[in-house]
Short mmCIF file of C-alpha atoms in Angstrom, two decimals:
data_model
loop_
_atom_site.label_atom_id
_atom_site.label_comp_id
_atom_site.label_asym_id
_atom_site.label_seq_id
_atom_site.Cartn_x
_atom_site.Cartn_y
_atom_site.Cartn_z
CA UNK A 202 82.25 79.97 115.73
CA UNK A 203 82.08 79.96 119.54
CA UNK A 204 85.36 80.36 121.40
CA UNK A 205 85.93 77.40 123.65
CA UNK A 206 87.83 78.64 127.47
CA UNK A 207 89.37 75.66 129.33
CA UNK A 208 90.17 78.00 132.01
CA UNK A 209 88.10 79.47 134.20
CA UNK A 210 90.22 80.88 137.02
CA UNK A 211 93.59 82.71 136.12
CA UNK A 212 96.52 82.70 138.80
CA UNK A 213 98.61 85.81 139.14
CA UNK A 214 102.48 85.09 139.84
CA UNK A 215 102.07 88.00 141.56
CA UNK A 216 104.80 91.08 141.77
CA UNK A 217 107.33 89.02 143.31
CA UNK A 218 107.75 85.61 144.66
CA UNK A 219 109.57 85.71 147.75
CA UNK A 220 107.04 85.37 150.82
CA UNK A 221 109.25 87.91 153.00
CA UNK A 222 108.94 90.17 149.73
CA UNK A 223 105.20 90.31 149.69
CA UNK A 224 104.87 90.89 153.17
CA UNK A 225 107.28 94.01 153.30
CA UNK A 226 104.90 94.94 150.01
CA UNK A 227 101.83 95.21 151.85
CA UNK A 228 103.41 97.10 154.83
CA UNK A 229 104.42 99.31 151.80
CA UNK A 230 101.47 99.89 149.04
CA UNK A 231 98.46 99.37 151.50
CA UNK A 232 99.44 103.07 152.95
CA UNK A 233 99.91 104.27 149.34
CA UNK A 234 96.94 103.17 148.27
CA UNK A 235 95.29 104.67 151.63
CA UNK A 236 96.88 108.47 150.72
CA UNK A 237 96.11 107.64 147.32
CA UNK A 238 92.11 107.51 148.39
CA UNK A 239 92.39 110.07 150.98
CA UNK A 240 94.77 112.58 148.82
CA UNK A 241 92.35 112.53 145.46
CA UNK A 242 89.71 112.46 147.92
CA UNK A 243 90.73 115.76 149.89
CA UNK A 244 91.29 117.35 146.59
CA UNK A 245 87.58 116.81 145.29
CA UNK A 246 86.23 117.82 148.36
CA UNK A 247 87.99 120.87 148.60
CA UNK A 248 87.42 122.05 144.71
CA UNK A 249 83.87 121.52 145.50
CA UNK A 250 83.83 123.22 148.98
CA UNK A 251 85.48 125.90 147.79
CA UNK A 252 84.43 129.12 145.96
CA UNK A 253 88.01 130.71 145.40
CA UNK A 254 88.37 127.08 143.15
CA UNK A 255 85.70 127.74 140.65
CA UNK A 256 88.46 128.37 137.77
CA UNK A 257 88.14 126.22 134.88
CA UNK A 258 91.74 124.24 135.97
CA UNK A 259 90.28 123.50 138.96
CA UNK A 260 87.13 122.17 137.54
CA UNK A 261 89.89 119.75 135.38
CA UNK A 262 92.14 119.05 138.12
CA UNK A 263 88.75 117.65 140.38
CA UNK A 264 87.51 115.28 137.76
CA UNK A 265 91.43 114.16 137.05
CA UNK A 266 91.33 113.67 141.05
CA UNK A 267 88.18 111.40 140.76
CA UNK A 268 89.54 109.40 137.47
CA UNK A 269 92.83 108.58 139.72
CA UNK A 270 90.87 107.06 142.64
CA UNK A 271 88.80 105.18 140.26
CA UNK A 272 92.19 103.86 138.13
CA UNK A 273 94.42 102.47 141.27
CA UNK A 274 90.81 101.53 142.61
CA UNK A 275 90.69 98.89 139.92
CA UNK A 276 94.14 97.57 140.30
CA UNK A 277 95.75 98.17 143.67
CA UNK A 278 92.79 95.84 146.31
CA UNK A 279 93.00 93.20 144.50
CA UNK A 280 96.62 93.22 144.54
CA UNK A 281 96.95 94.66 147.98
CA UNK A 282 94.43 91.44 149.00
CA UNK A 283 96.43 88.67 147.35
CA UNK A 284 99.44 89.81 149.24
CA UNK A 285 97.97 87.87 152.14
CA UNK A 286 97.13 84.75 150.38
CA UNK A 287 99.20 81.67 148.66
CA UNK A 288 97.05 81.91 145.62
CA UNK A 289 96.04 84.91 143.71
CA UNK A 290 93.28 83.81 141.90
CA UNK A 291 91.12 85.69 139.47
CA UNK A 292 87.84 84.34 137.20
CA UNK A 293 88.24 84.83 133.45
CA UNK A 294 85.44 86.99 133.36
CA UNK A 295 86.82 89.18 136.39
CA UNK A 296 90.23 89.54 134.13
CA UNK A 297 88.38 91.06 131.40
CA UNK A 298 86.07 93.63 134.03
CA UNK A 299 89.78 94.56 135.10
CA UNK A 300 91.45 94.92 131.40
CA UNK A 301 88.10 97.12 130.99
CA UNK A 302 88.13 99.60 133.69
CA UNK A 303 92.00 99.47 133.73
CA UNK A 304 92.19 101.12 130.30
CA UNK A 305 88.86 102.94 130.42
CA UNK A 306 90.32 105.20 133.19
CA UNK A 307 94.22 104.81 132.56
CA UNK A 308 92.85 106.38 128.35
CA UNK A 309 90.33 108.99 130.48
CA UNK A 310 93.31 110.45 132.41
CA UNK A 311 95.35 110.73 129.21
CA UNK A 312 92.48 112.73 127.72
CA UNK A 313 92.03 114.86 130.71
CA UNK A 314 95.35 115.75 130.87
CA UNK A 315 95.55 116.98 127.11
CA UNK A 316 92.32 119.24 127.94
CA UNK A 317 94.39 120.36 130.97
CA UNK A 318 97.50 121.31 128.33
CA UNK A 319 95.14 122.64 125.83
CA UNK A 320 93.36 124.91 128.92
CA UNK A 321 96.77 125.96 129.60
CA UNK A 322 97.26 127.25 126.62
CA UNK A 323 94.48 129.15 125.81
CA UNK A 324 95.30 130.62 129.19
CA UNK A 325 98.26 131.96 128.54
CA UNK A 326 98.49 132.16 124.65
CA UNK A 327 95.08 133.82 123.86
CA UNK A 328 94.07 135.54 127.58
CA UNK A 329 91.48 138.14 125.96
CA UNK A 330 89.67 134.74 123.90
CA UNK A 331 89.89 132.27 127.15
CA UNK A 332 86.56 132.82 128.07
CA UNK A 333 84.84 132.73 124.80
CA UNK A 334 87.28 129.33 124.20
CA UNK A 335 86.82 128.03 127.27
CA UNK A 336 82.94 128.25 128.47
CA UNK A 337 81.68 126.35 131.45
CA UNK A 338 79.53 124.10 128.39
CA UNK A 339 82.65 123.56 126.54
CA UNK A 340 84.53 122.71 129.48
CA UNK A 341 81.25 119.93 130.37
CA UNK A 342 81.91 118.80 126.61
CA UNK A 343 85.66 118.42 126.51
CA UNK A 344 85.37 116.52 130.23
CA UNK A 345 82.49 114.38 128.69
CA UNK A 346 84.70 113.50 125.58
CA UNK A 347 87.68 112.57 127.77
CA UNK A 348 85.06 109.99 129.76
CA UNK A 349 83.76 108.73 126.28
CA UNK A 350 87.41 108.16 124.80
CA UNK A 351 88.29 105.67 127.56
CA UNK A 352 85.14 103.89 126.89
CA UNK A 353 85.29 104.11 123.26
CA UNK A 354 89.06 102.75 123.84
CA UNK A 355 88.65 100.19 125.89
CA UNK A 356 85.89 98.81 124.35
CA UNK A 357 88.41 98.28 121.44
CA UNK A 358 90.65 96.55 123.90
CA UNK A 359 87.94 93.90 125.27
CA UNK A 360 86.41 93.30 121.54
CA UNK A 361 90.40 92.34 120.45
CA UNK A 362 90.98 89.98 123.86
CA UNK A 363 87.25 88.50 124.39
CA UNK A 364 87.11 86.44 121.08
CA UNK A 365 90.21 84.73 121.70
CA UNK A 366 90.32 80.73 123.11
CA UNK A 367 92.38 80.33 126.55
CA UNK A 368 92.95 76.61 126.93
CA UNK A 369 95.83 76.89 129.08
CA UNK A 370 97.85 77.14 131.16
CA UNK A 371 96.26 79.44 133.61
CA UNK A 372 98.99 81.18 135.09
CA UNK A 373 99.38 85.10 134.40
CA UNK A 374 102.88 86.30 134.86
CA UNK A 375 102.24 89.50 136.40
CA UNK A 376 99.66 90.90 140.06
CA UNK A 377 96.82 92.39 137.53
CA UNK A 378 95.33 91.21 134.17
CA UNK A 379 96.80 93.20 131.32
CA UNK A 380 96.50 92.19 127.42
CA UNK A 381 100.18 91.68 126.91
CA UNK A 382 101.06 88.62 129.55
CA UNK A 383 97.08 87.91 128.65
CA UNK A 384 97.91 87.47 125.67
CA UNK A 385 100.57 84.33 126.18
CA UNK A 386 97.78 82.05 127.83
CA UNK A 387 95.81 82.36 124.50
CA UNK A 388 96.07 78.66 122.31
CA UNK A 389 96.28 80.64 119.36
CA UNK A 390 98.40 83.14 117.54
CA UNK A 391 97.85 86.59 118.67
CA UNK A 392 100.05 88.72 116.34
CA UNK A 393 97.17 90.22 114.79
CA UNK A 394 95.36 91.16 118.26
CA UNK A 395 99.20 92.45 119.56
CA UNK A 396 99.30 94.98 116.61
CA UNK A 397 96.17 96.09 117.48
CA UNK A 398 96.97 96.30 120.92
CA UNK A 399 100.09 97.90 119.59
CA UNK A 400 98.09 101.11 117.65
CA UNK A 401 95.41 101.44 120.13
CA UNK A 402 97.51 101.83 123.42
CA UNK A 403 101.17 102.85 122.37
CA UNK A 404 100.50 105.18 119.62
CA UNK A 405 97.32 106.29 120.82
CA UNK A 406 99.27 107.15 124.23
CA UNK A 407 102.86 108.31 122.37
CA UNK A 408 100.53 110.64 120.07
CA UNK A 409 98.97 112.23 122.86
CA UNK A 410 102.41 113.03 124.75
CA UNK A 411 103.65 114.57 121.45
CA UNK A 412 100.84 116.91 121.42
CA UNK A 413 101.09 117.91 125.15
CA UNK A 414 104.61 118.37 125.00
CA UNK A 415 104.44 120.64 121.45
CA UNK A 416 101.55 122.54 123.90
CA UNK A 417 104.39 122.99 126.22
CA UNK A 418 107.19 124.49 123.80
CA UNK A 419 104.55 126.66 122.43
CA UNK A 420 103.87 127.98 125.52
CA UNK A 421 107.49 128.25 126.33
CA UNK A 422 107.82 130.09 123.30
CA UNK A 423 105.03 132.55 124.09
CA UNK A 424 106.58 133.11 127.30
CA UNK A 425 109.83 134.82 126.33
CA UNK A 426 107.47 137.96 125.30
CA UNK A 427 105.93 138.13 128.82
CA UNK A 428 107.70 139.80 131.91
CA UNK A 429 109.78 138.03 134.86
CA UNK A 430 106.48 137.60 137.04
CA UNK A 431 104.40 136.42 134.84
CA UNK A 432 106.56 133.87 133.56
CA UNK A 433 107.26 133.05 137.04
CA UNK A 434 103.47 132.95 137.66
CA UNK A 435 102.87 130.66 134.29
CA UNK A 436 105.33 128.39 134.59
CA UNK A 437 104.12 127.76 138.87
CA UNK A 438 101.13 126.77 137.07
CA UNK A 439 102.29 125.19 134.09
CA UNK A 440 105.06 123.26 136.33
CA UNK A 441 102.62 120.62 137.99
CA UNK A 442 100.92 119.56 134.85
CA UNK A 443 104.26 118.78 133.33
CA UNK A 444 105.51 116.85 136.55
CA UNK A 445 102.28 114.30 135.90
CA UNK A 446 102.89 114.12 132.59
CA UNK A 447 106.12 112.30 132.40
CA UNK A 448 105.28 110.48 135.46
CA UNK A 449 102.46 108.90 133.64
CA UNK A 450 103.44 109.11 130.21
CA UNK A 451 107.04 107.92 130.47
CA UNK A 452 105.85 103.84 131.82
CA UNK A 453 102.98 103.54 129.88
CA UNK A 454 104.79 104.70 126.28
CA UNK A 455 107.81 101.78 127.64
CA UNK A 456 105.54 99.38 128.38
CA UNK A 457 103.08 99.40 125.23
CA UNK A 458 106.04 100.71 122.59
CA UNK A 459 108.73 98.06 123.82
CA UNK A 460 107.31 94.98 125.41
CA UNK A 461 109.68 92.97 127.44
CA UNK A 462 109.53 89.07 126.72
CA UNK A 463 109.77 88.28 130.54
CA UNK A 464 107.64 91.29 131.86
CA UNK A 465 109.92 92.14 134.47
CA UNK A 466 110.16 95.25 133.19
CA UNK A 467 106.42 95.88 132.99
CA UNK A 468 105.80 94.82 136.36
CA UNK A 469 108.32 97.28 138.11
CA UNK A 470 106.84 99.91 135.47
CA UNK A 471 103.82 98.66 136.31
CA UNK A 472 103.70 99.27 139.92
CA UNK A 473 105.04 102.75 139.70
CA UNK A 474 102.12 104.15 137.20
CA UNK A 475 99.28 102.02 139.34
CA UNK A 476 100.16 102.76 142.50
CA UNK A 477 102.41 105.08 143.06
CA UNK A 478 102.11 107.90 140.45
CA UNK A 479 98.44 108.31 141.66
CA UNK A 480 99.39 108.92 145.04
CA UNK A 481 102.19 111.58 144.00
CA UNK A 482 99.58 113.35 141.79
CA UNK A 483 97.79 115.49 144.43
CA UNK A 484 101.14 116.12 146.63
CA UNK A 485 102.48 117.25 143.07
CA UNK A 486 99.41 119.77 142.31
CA UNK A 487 98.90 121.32 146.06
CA UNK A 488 102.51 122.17 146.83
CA UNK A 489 103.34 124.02 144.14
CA UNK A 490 99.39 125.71 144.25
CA UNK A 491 99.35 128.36 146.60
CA UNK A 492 95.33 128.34 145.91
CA UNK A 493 94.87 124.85 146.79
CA UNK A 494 96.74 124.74 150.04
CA UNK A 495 94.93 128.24 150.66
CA UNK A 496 91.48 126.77 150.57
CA UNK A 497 92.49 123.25 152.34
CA UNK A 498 93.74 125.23 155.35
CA UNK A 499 90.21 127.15 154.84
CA UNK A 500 88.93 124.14 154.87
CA UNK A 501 90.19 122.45 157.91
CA UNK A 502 89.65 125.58 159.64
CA UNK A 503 86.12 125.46 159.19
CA UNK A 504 85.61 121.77 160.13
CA UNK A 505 87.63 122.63 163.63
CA UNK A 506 85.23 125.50 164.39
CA UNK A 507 81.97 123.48 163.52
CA UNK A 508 83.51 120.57 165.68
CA UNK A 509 83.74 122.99 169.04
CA UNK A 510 79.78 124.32 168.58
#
């Protein structure tokens, strides 16, 4: 049976309603989003300028660079955009290309950043194996698999969300198209698609934050055998990975365990893991990385002198 859309064009409410509100927002998130570009950016380009960055973690940490550009790339211009404008509007078919990229790269960071925890690991837990563990193929595979997860996940999402009638109204109470408030313009009962929704997004995401934490206490554990420097040195390392973890982990599990009935909650949780957290990521990784901030400065050095011949 074919589904039958009445609406065509969606309109966001937008993050807040007050016209003063949305004006101090774009003074605000169009420079976040800027050092969110330009941050990620730097890192990539210095990963892949440098040779002292050929480490496996680095080789993690450029691709989870290039996944965070891509994730606030798909949310934060549109939004940025309809801060300047009375009506935020947004074609049917443009609110499911969002859903899909949305949780194609939001799943593809969560994978990345369990390969990250299990690289960790073998790092530090099995030292004399690492390299037989951790190839430069295996590393290709377990990046490749991260990519394919998000698409296999997201493709789960769209399938749920595409077959469903939207006959009104079409106004979507939050800035961005997500299933949940997508889900109340639907003229049918979505309990079915919600539980769905439910076990692909919450537990998928609340199983992978168990694992990466139970990486962490193992490591923990394996430290107490190790002397004061290279704990010291393990934990510098181990320290930034953690950081991004609960920044990301901690919104999405609230939003997708516990949905709020008025999404005010989601919004404001919303806005932290799409816009900010991806700009904190790289200040979080090169000030505690004595490495990275050794080859930017390389880096920049190396531009100046090329710019005087």
């Amino acid at each position: 049976m074919a589904v039958t859309n009445n609406v065509t064009q969606l309109l966001f409410t937008g993050l807040f309603q007050d016209p003063e509100a949305e004006r101090v927002s774009f003074v605000v998130f169009l420079p976040v989003y800027m050092a969110t570009v330009l941050g990620n950016g730097l890192i990539i380009l210095t990963v892949n300028s440098s040779k002292s960055l050929s480490s496996h973690m680095y080789f993690f940490l450029n691709h989870l660079s290039l996944v965070e550009i891509c994730y606030s790339s798909t949310i934060v211009p549109k939004f940025i955009s309809g801060l300047l404008v009375e009506n935020k509007t947004i074609s049917l078919d443009g609110c499911m290309t969002q859903i899909f990229f949305f949780h194609f790269f939001g799943v593809a960071e969560i994978l990345l950043l369990t390969v990250m925890a299990y690289d960790r690991y073998v790092a530090i837990c099995k030292p004399l194996h690492y390299m037989t563990i951790m190839s430069r193929p295996e590393c290709h595979v377990l990046v490749f698999s991260s990519w394919l997860g998000g698409m296999f996940h997201s493709m789960i999402q769209i399938l749920t969300t595409v077959h469903l009638p939207f006959c009104g109204p079409h106004v979507i109470d939050h800035y961005f198209c997500d299933l949940h408030p997508l889900f109340k313009l639907a003229c049918t009962d979505t309990f079915v698609e919600g539980i769905i929704v439910l076990t692909n997004s919450g537990l998928s995401s609340a199983i992978s934050f168990v694992f990466l934490i139970s990486s962490y206490v193992v490591i923990l554990v394996h430290l107490r055998n190790q002397s004061a420097e290279g704990r010291r040195k393990a934990l510098s390392t181990c320290a930034s990975h953690i950081t991004v973890v609960l920044l990301y982990f901690g919104p999405a599990i609230f939003l997708y365990m516990w949905p709020s009935s008025t999404f005010t909650e989601d919004k404001l949780m919303s806005a932290f893991y799409t816009m900010v957290a991806p700009m904190l990521n790289p200040i979080i990784y090169t000030m505690r990385n004595a490495d990275v901030k050794n080859a930017m400065k390389s880096l920049w050095r190396k531009k100046l002198n090329l710019g005087r011949e």
